[in-house]
Coordinates of C-alpha atoms and ligand atoms in Angstrom, one line a residue:
M1 CA 0.0 0.0 0.0
T2 CA 1.0 3.6 -0.3
V3 CA 1.0 6.7 1.9
T4 CA 1.1 10.1 0.3
I5 CA 2.4 13.1 2.3
V6 CA 1.2 16.5 1.0
G7 CA 1.7 20.0 2.1
S8 CA -1.7 21.6 2.6
Q9 CA -0.7 25.3 2.7
L10 CA 2.3 27.2 1.3
G11 CA 5.2 24.8 2.0
D12 CA 7.4 24.3 5.1
E13 CA 4.5 22.6 7.0
G14 CA 6.8 20.0 8.5
K15 CA 6.4 17.3 5.8
G16 CA 10.0 16.0 6.2
G17 CA 9.4 15.4 9.9
I18 CA 6.2 13.5 9.3
V19 CA 7.9 11.4 6.6
D20 CA 10.5 10.5 9.2
V21 CA 7.9 9.7 11.9
Y22 CA 5.9 7.4 9.7
G23 CA 8.9 6.2 7.7
D24 CA 9.8 3.3 10.0
A25 CA 7.1 1.1 8.5
V26 CA 7.8 1.8 4.9
D27 CA 10.4 0.5 2.5
V28 CA 10.7 3.2 -0.2
V29 CA 10.2 7.0 0.0
V30 CA 9.6 8.7 -3.4
R31 CA 9.6 12.3 -4.3
Y32 CA 7.2 13.0 -7.2
Q33 CA 7.7 16.6 -8.1
G34 CA 9.8 19.7 -7.5
G35 CA 13.6 19.7 -7.0
D36 CA 16.1 21.4 -4.8
N37 CA 13.7 24.2 -4.1
A38 CA 12.5 22.0 -1.3
G39 CA 14.0 22.0 2.2
H40 CA 12.8 19.2 4.3
T41 CA 13.9 18.9 7.9
V42 CA 14.4 15.8 10.0
V43 CA 15.4 16.1 13.6
Y44 CA 16.6 12.9 15.3
E45 CA 18.3 12.7 18.6
G46 CA 19.2 16.4 18.4
D47 CA 20.8 16.1 15.0
E48 CA 19.2 18.2 12.3
Y49 CA 19.2 17.1 8.6
K50 CA 18.1 19.6 6.0
L51 CA 17.3 17.7 2.8
S52 CA 16.7 19.3 -0.6
L53 CA 16.6 16.4 -3.0
V54 CA 17.4 13.3 -1.0
P55 CA 14.0 11.9 0.2
S56 CA 13.5 12.2 4.0
G57 CA 13.4 8.5 4.5
A58 CA 17.2 8.6 4.1
V59 CA 17.7 9.3 7.8
R60 CA 16.1 5.9 8.6
G61 CA 18.1 4.2 5.8
K62 CA 15.1 3.7 3.5
I63 CA 15.5 3.6 -0.3
G64 CA 14.8 7.0 -1.8
V65 CA 13.6 7.6 -5.3
L66 CA 13.4 10.8 -7.3
G67 CA 10.4 10.2 -9.6
N68 CA 10.0 11.3 -13.2
G69 CA 8.0 14.3 -12.1
C70 CA 11.0 15.8 -10.4
V71 CA 13.6 18.2 -11.8
V72 CA 17.0 17.1 -10.6
N73 CA 20.2 19.2 -10.4
P74 CA 22.8 16.4 -10.3
N75 CA 25.4 18.8 -8.8
T76 CA 23.1 19.5 -5.7
L77 CA 22.2 15.8 -5.5
F78 CA 25.8 14.6 -5.3
E79 CA 26.8 17.4 -2.9
E80 CA 23.9 16.4 -0.6
L81 CA 24.8 12.7 -0.8
D82 CA 28.5 13.5 -0.1
A83 CA 27.6 15.7 2.9
L84 CA 25.3 13.1 4.3
G85 CA 28.1 10.5 3.8
E86 CA 30.3 12.7 5.9
R87 CA 27.7 12.5 8.6
G88 CA 27.7 8.7 8.6
L89 CA 24.6 8.2 6.4
S90 CA 24.9 6.4 3.0
P91 CA 21.5 7.0 1.4
D92 CA 20.4 4.6 -1.4
V93 CA 18.9 7.1 -3.8
R94 CA 17.6 6.2 -7.3
V95 CA 16.7 8.7 -10.0
A96 CA 14.1 8.2 -12.7
E97 CA 15.6 8.3 -16.2
R98 CA 12.5 10.2 -17.2
A99 CA 13.2 13.0 -14.7
H100 CA 14.5 16.3 -16.2
A101 CA 17.9 17.7 -15.4
I102 CA 18.4 21.2 -14.2
L103 CA 21.3 22.8 -16.0
P104 CA 23.3 25.9 -15.0
Y105 CA 21.5 28.1 -17.6
H106 CA 18.2 27.3 -15.9
R107 CA 19.4 28.9 -12.7
V108 CA 20.7 31.9 -14.6
L109 CA 17.4 32.4 -16.5
D110 CA 15.4 32.0 -13.2
G111 CA 17.4 34.9 -11.7
I112 CA 17.0 37.1 -14.8
E113 CA 13.3 36.6 -15.1
E114 CA 12.6 37.3 -11.4
D115 CA 14.6 40.5 -11.8
V116 CA 12.7 41.7 -14.8
K117 CA 9.3 40.7 -13.2
S118 CA 10.1 42.6 -10.1
D119 CA 9.7 45.9 -12.0
D120 CA 6.0 45.0 -12.1
D121 CA 5.7 43.3 -8.7
L122 CA 5.1 40.0 -10.5
E123 CA 8.1 38.1 -9.2
A124 CA 7.3 34.9 -7.2
G125 CA 10.3 35.2 -4.9
T126 CA 11.6 31.9 -6.3
T127 CA 14.3 29.9 -4.7
G128 CA 16.6 30.7 -7.7
R129 CA 17.2 27.0 -8.3
G130 CA 16.1 27.0 -11.9
I131 CA 12.9 25.1 -11.2
G132 CA 10.5 27.1 -13.5
P133 CA 12.9 27.3 -16.5
T134 CA 13.5 23.5 -16.3
Y135 CA 9.8 22.7 -16.3
E136 CA 9.3 25.2 -19.1
D137 CA 11.8 23.2 -21.2
K138 CA 10.1 20.0 -20.2
A139 CA 6.8 21.3 -21.5
G140 CA 8.5 22.8 -24.5
R141 CA 10.0 19.4 -25.5
R142 CA 13.6 20.8 -25.3
G143 CA 14.5 19.4 -21.9
I144 CA 17.4 17.1 -21.1
R145 CA 16.4 14.1 -19.1
I146 CA 18.5 12.1 -16.6
G147 CA 18.5 9.2 -19.1
D148 CA 20.1 11.5 -21.7
L149 CA 23.1 12.0 -19.4
L150 CA 24.0 8.3 -19.9
D151 CA 24.0 8.6 -23.6
S152 CA 26.8 10.9 -24.9
E153 CA 25.4 11.3 -28.4
T154 CA 22.0 12.3 -27.3
L155 CA 23.3 14.6 -24.6
R156 CA 25.5 16.5 -27.1
S157 CA 22.8 16.8 -29.8
R158 CA 20.3 18.1 -27.2
L159 CA 22.8 20.6 -25.9
E160 CA 23.6 21.7 -29.4
Y161 CA 20.0 22.4 -30.1
V162 CA 19.1 24.1 -26.9
V163 CA 22.1 26.2 -25.8
P164 CA 22.2 28.6 -28.8
R165 CA 18.5 29.3 -28.1
K166 CA 19.2 30.1 -24.4
R167 CA 22.0 32.4 -25.5
A168 CA 19.7 34.2 -27.9
I169 CA 17.1 34.7 -25.1
V170 CA 19.8 36.2 -22.8
E171 CA 21.3 38.4 -25.5
D172 CA 18.3 39.3 -27.7
V173 CA 15.4 39.3 -25.3
Y174 CA 17.0 40.4 -22.1
D175 CA 19.8 42.4 -23.7
L176 CA 22.5 41.0 -21.5
D177 CA 26.1 40.2 -22.3
I178 CA 27.1 36.6 -21.7
G179 CA 30.5 36.7 -20.0
A180 CA 30.1 40.3 -18.6
D181 CA 26.5 40.1 -17.1
V182 CA 26.1 36.4 -16.8
D183 CA 28.4 33.4 -16.3
S184 CA 29.6 32.2 -19.7
E185 CA 30.2 28.6 -18.6
A186 CA 26.5 28.2 -18.1
F187 CA 26.1 28.7 -21.9
D188 CA 29.1 26.8 -23.2
V189 CA 28.1 23.5 -25.0
D190 CA 31.5 21.8 -24.5
I191 CA 31.7 22.6 -20.7
L192 CA 28.1 21.6 -20.2
F193 CA 28.6 18.4 -22.2
E194 CA 31.6 17.3 -20.2
T195 CA 30.2 18.2 -16.8
Y196 CA 26.8 16.5 -17.4
R197 CA 28.4 13.4 -19.1
D198 CA 30.5 13.0 -15.9
F199 CA 27.4 13.3 -13.8
G200 CA 25.8 10.6 -16.0
E201 CA 28.9 8.4 -15.5
R202 CA 28.6 8.7 -11.8
L203 CA 24.9 7.9 -11.9
R204 CA 25.7 4.8 -13.9
R205 CA 28.7 3.7 -11.8
E206 CA 26.6 3.9 -8.7
G207 CA 23.6 2.2 -10.2
M208 CA 21.4 5.1 -9.4
T209 CA 19.1 5.4 -12.4
V210 CA 15.8 3.5 -12.7
N211 CA 12.7 3.1 -14.8
C212 CA 10.7 4.6 -12.0
G213 CA 7.2 3.2 -12.5
A214 CA 8.4 -0.3 -13.2
F215 CA 10.8 -0.2 -10.3
L216 CA 8.0 0.9 -7.9
Q217 CA 5.5 -1.7 -9.3
D218 CA 8.0 -4.4 -8.7
R219 CA 8.4 -3.3 -5.1
L220 CA 4.7 -3.1 -4.6
D221 CA 4.3 -6.6 -6.1
A222 CA 6.9 -7.8 -3.7
G223 CA 4.8 -6.5 -0.8
D224 CA 6.7 -3.3 0.0
E225 CA 5.1 -0.2 1.5
I226 CA 5.8 3.0 -0.5
M227 CA 5.6 6.5 0.8
F228 CA 5.2 9.5 -1.6
E229 CA 6.8 12.6 -0.2
G230 CA 5.3 15.8 -1.6
A231 CA 7.3 18.9 -1.7
Q232 CA 6.0 22.5 -1.5
G233 CA 2.3 22.8 -0.8
T234 CA -1.2 22.9 -2.3
S235 CA -1.5 26.7 -2.4
I236 CA 1.7 27.0 -4.4
D237 CA 0.7 24.2 -6.8
I238 CA 0.8 25.5 -10.4
D239 CA -2.8 24.5 -11.0
H240 CA -4.5 24.8 -7.6
G241 CA -2.3 27.5 -6.0
I242 CA -2.1 31.3 -6.0
Y243 CA -0.9 31.7 -9.6
P244 CA 1.5 33.3 -10.6
Y245 CA 3.0 33.3 -7.1
V246 CA 3.5 29.5 -7.3
T247 CA 6.1 26.9 -8.0
S248 CA 6.1 25.2 -11.4
S249 CA 4.9 21.7 -10.5
N250 CA 1.9 20.0 -8.8
P251 CA 2.5 19.2 -5.1
T252 CA -1.1 17.9 -4.9
A253 CA -1.7 14.2 -4.5
G254 CA -2.8 13.4 -8.0
A255 CA 0.8 14.2 -9.2
A256 CA 2.1 11.3 -7.1
A257 CA 0.8 9.0 -9.8
V258 CA 1.8 11.1 -12.8
G259 CA 5.2 11.9 -11.3
T260 CA 6.2 8.3 -10.5
G261 CA 4.5 6.1 -13.1
V262 CA 2.1 4.2 -10.8
G263 CA -1.6 4.3 -11.5
P264 CA -3.9 6.8 -9.8
T265 CA -5.8 3.8 -8.3
V266 CA -2.6 2.9 -6.5
V267 CA -2.2 6.3 -4.9
G268 CA -6.0 6.6 -4.3
G269 CA -6.1 3.1 -2.8
G270 CA -3.7 4.3 -0.1
E271 CA -3.7 7.1 2.5
V272 CA -3.3 10.7 1.6
I273 CA -2.1 12.7 4.6
G274 CA -2.4 16.5 4.6
I275 CA 0.4 18.2 6.6
V276 CA -0.9 21.4 8.3
K277 CA 1.1 24.0 10.1
A278 CA -1.0 25.4 13.0
Y279 CA -0.5 28.9 11.6
L280 CA 0.7 30.1 8.2
S281 CA 4.2 30.8 7.0
R282 CA 5.1 32.1 3.5
V283 CA 8.3 32.7 1.7
G284 CA 7.4 34.8 -1.3
T285 CA 5.1 37.4 -2.6
G286 CA 1.4 37.8 -3.4
P287 CA -1.6 38.3 -1.1
L288 CA -2.2 36.5 2.2
P289 CA -5.5 37.4 3.8
T290 CA -4.7 36.3 7.4
E291 CA -1.2 37.8 7.4
L292 CA 0.1 39.3 10.7
G293 CA 2.4 42.2 10.5
S294 CA 4.3 42.5 7.2
V295 CA 7.7 41.7 5.7
E296 CA 9.3 44.3 3.4
G297 CA 9.8 43.0 -0.1
Q298 CA 7.2 40.2 0.2
T299 CA 4.0 41.6 1.7
P300 CA 2.0 43.6 -0.9
E301 CA 1.7 47.3 -0.2
D302 CA -1.8 47.2 1.2
G303 CA -1.5 43.8 2.8
G304 CA -0.7 42.4 6.3
R305 CA -1.8 43.8 9.6
P306 CA 0.7 46.5 10.8
E307 CA -1.0 46.6 14.2
A308 CA -0.1 43.0 14.8
E309 CA 3.7 43.4 14.2
D310 CA 4.6 42.3 17.7
L311 CA 2.5 39.2 17.5
A312 CA 4.0 38.4 14.1
T313 CA 7.5 38.7 15.6
T314 CA 6.6 36.4 18.5
I315 CA 5.3 33.7 16.2
R316 CA 8.2 34.1 13.8
D317 CA 10.8 33.8 16.6
E318 CA 9.1 30.9 18.3
G319 CA 8.7 29.1 15.1
G320 CA 12.1 29.9 13.7
E321 CA 10.5 31.4 10.6
Y322 CA 13.6 32.7 9.0
G323 CA 15.0 31.6 5.7
T324 CA 17.6 28.8 6.3
V325 CA 20.0 30.2 3.7
T326 CA 19.3 34.0 3.7
G327 CA 18.1 34.5 7.2
R328 CA 15.2 36.6 5.7
P329 CA 12.1 36.8 7.9
R330 CA 9.2 34.7 6.6
R331 CA 5.7 36.1 6.4
V332 CA 3.4 34.7 9.1
G333 CA -0.4 34.6 9.6
W334 CA -3.3 32.9 11.3
L335 CA -4.5 29.6 10.0
D336 CA -6.6 30.0 6.9
M337 CA -9.5 27.6 6.8
P338 CA -10.7 28.3 3.3
M339 CA -7.2 27.4 2.1
L340 CA -7.4 24.2 4.1
R341 CA -10.9 23.3 2.8
H342 CA -9.5 23.8 -0.8
A343 CA -6.6 21.6 0.0
A344 CA -8.7 18.8 1.6
R345 CA -10.9 18.7 -1.6
A346 CA -8.1 18.9 -4.1
N347 CA -6.0 16.2 -2.4
G348 CA -8.8 14.0 -0.9
F349 CA -7.1 13.8 2.5
T350 CA -7.7 10.6 4.5
G351 CA -5.9 12.0 7.5
L352 CA -4.2 15.1 8.9
A353 CA -0.9 15.8 10.7
I354 CA -1.1 19.2 12.4
N355 CA 2.3 20.6 13.4
H356 CA 3.7 23.4 15.4
I357 CA 1.0 23.7 18.1
D358 CA 3.9 24.3 20.6
V359 CA 4.8 27.4 18.7
L360 CA 1.4 29.1 19.5
A361 CA 1.7 28.2 23.2
G362 CA 1.7 31.1 25.5
L363 CA -0.6 33.3 23.4
E364 CA -3.6 34.6 25.2
E365 CA -5.8 34.0 22.2
V366 CA -5.3 32.1 18.9
R367 CA -7.3 33.2 15.9
V368 CA -8.2 31.4 12.6
G369 CA -9.5 32.8 9.4
H370 CA -12.8 30.7 9.4
A371 CA -14.2 32.2 6.2
Y372 CA -13.7 35.1 3.8
T373 CA -15.9 38.0 3.0
L374 CA -15.9 38.8 -0.7
D375 CA -18.3 41.3 -2.2
G376 CA -20.3 41.2 1.0
E377 CA -20.8 37.4 0.8
E378 CA -19.3 34.7 3.0
L379 CA -16.9 32.4 1.2
L380 CA -15.8 29.1 2.7
T381 CA -13.1 28.2 0.1
M382 CA -10.6 30.0 -2.0
P383 CA -11.7 31.9 -5.2
P384 CA -10.0 30.7 -8.4
T385 CA -8.1 33.9 -9.1
T386 CA -5.3 35.3 -7.0
E387 CA -6.5 38.9 -7.6
R388 CA -10.0 38.0 -6.1
W389 CA -8.2 36.2 -3.2
G390 CA -6.4 39.4 -2.5
E391 CA -9.8 41.1 -2.2
C392 CA -10.9 38.6 0.4
E393 CA -11.2 39.8 4.0
A394 CA -10.6 37.0 6.6
D395 CA -13.4 36.5 9.1
L396 CA -11.5 35.6 12.2
R397 CA -12.7 33.2 15.0
T398 CA -11.0 33.4 18.3
F399 CA -9.9 30.4 20.5
D400 CA -8.6 30.6 24.0
G401 CA -4.8 30.1 24.0
W402 CA -2.9 27.4 25.8
D403 CA 0.2 27.4 28.1
D404 CA 3.6 26.1 27.2
A405 CA 4.1 22.5 28.3
D406 CA 6.8 19.9 28.6
W407 CA 6.1 18.9 25.0
A408 CA 8.4 15.8 25.0
A409 CA 6.3 14.5 28.0
V410 CA 3.1 15.3 26.2
A411 CA 4.3 13.4 23.1
E412 CA 5.0 10.4 25.3
D413 CA 1.7 10.6 27.2
G414 CA -0.4 10.9 24.1
Y415 CA -3.2 13.0 22.7
D416 CA -5.1 13.5 25.9
A417 CA -2.0 15.2 27.5
I418 CA -2.2 18.0 24.9
P419 CA -3.6 21.1 26.7
E420 CA -7.4 21.2 26.5
N421 CA -7.6 24.5 24.6
A422 CA -5.2 23.2 22.0
R423 CA -7.3 20.1 21.6
T424 CA -10.4 22.3 21.0
Y425 CA -8.4 24.1 18.3
L426 CA -7.3 20.9 16.7
E427 CA -10.7 19.3 16.8
Y428 CA -12.2 22.4 15.1
V429 CA -9.8 21.9 12.2
G430 CA -10.5 18.2 12.0
E431 CA -14.3 18.7 12.0
E432 CA -14.2 21.6 9.5
L433 CA -12.2 19.4 7.1
D434 CA -14.2 16.3 8.0
T435 CA -10.9 14.5 8.3
P436 CA -9.4 12.6 11.2
I437 CA -6.2 13.9 12.9
Y438 CA -3.6 11.2 12.7
A439 CA -0.7 13.1 14.3
V440 CA 0.1 16.3 16.1
G441 CA 3.5 17.9 16.0
V442 CA 4.5 19.4 19.4
G443 CA 8.2 20.0 18.5
P444 CA 10.7 19.4 15.7
G445 CA 12.1 16.1 16.8
R446 CA 11.0 12.6 15.9
E447 CA 9.9 12.0 19.5
E448 CA 8.0 15.3 19.6
T449 CA 5.0 14.0 17.7
V450 CA 1.8 12.7 19.1
V451 CA 0.9 9.7 16.9
R452 CA -2.8 8.7 17.0
V453 CA -2.9 6.6 13.9
D454 CA 0.0 5.1 12.1
P455 CA -1.3 4.7 8.5
V456 CA 1.1 1.9 7.5
S457 CA 1.1 -0.3 10.6
S458 CA -2.6 0.1 11.1
R459 CA -3.6 -1.5 7.8
Ligands
GDP501 P1 8.9 20.9 5.1 O1 9.5 21.7 4.0 O2 7.4 20.8 5.0 O3 9.5 19.6 5.3 O4 9.2 21.8 6.4 P2 10.6 22.5 6.8 O5 11.5 21.5 7.3 O6 11.0 23.4 5.7 O7 10.1 23.5 7.9 C1 9.5 23.0 9.1 C2 10.4 23.5 10.3 O8 9.6 23.3 11.5 C3 11.6 22.6 10.5 O9 12.6 23.4 11.1 C4 11.1 21.5 11.4 O10 12.2 20.9 12.2 C5 10.2 22.3 12.3 N1 9.1 21.5 12.8 C6 8.4 20.5 12.3 N2 7.3 20.1 13.0 C7 7.3 21.0 14.1 C8 6.5 21.1 15.3 O11 5.5 20.4 15.5 N3 6.9 22.1 16.2 C9 8.0 22.9 16.0 N4 8.3 23.8 16.9 N5 8.8 22.7 14.9 C10 8.4 21.8 14.0
IMO502 P1 9.2 22.8 0.8 O1 9.2 21.5 0.1 C1 8.1 27.0 0.8 C2 8.1 29.0 -3.2 C3 9.1 30.1 -3.4 C4 8.4 31.0 -4.4 C5 7.6 29.9 -5.2 C6 8.3 29.6 -6.6 O2 10.4 23.0 1.7 O3 7.9 23.0 1.5 P2 10.4 28.1 -7.1 O4 11.9 28.2 -6.7 O5 9.8 26.8 -6.8 O6 10.2 28.4 -8.6 O7 9.7 29.2 -6.3 O8 7.5 28.8 -4.4 N1 8.7 27.7 -2.7 C7 8.6 27.2 -1.5 N2 8.1 27.8 -0.3 N3 8.6 25.8 0.8 C8 9.0 25.2 -0.3 O9 9.4 23.9 -0.4 C9 9.1 25.9 -1.5 N4 9.5 25.7 -2.8 C10 9.2 26.8 -3.5 O10 9.4 30.8 -2.2 O11 7.4 31.8 -3.8
MG503 MG1 10.7 23.3 3.7

């Protein structure tokens, strides 16, 4: 059977941690979309692992697969594998031959386009990893796939077609000088060929490439349990999210089938667990109706709640909501129920894991955006355009806060040890989404999770 882990908000809900908690009972952990824009954290015995490409089951020694729906930067992958190796882990990671490779020019173009868009406030605040440009090339049938790296002739002919066109875009569309304004090596066929052929050789030498769907079907036939690890979150899904402030793939559960090569009945026959952060955090631009305070450069001019700046700072500090690389503050807000109702429908959640309730401890009151008001009407789910979403006013409901607790002890004692007011809050969420709560995160560590249902062992 399968378990699919999906972010139900804007990313960083604690997906990696839940993959780790439930990962003991599975054999293979598979990423089905995204690339090294992800940052998934596993904390075990005080050690923190930040994983971008290596599936989070690696910390438990599980086989990891990067499915055909992923975009893979081999450089990042090998760096991450080497760094984990130095920490005593030797992850067994396989990469789908149908997955697309991120090349240096994708990163350069990601940066250029964000820069240009920023003149009109249209930038998404991307991670700069070249994700969008790589998916563009995939859809434009000019991408280079992982399987191509193992075949020198194909690799060279693909590069010879695509690189001159990338050069033309930089020079003729953006009016930049390759060499002076941008790194010339990223646009040099010979250098790219040698570097990526070497990556291909290492992939082959280490037996890392697979025919993903067939590989997974064999494992299922042999009785293995498979976990699909979503990256990003439903509201930054390219179809179901707040376009254009989105990523370029589908984090929603349906993509677990398309992005790995198993049938939708396989994914749908298993569990689909929505990972929820007990408040909102956002890295990037665009509207956010429940936003508290504001963050320069990300919050739109008329957005946020300037009067709640102190509260925003408290939640941001308690939750460590600062960019892992840049240290930039992340935007924070109250839980947005219309966003979660939208996610529950789009993904068909069978269970929820609600994280970070410890972060809200100590607040006198905790609010949630229960519904929106739009044109004088109550709206229980998200409107389809982001412009209309920006016009929504959040109707807030207030819950009594809960005190800080010895969260490790709470996790050990179980659900009933969670402070009563926090349980009232959790149960409200579960009832509104008509979905049972499988787990509650009360801290970052593996042992700081209250597990009510283990979806794999309980089958
Ligand atoms: P992901 O991208 O969804 O895997 O989430 P990230 O790892 O980017 O961000 C979640 C952050 O919150 C990480 O630093 C986690 O260690 C941490 N975290 C996860 N669950 C909890 C929780 O229940 N409480 C607290 N305080 N931190 C948590
Ligand atoms: P995990 O898996 C939070 C956001 C970026 C930007 C938009 C597009 O750790 O939850 P991209 O580089 O993908 O083209 O950027 O999506 N974004 C994320 N935000 N968590 C993530 O991943 C994200 N991956 C991308 O900030 O707004
Ligand atoms: Mg993350």
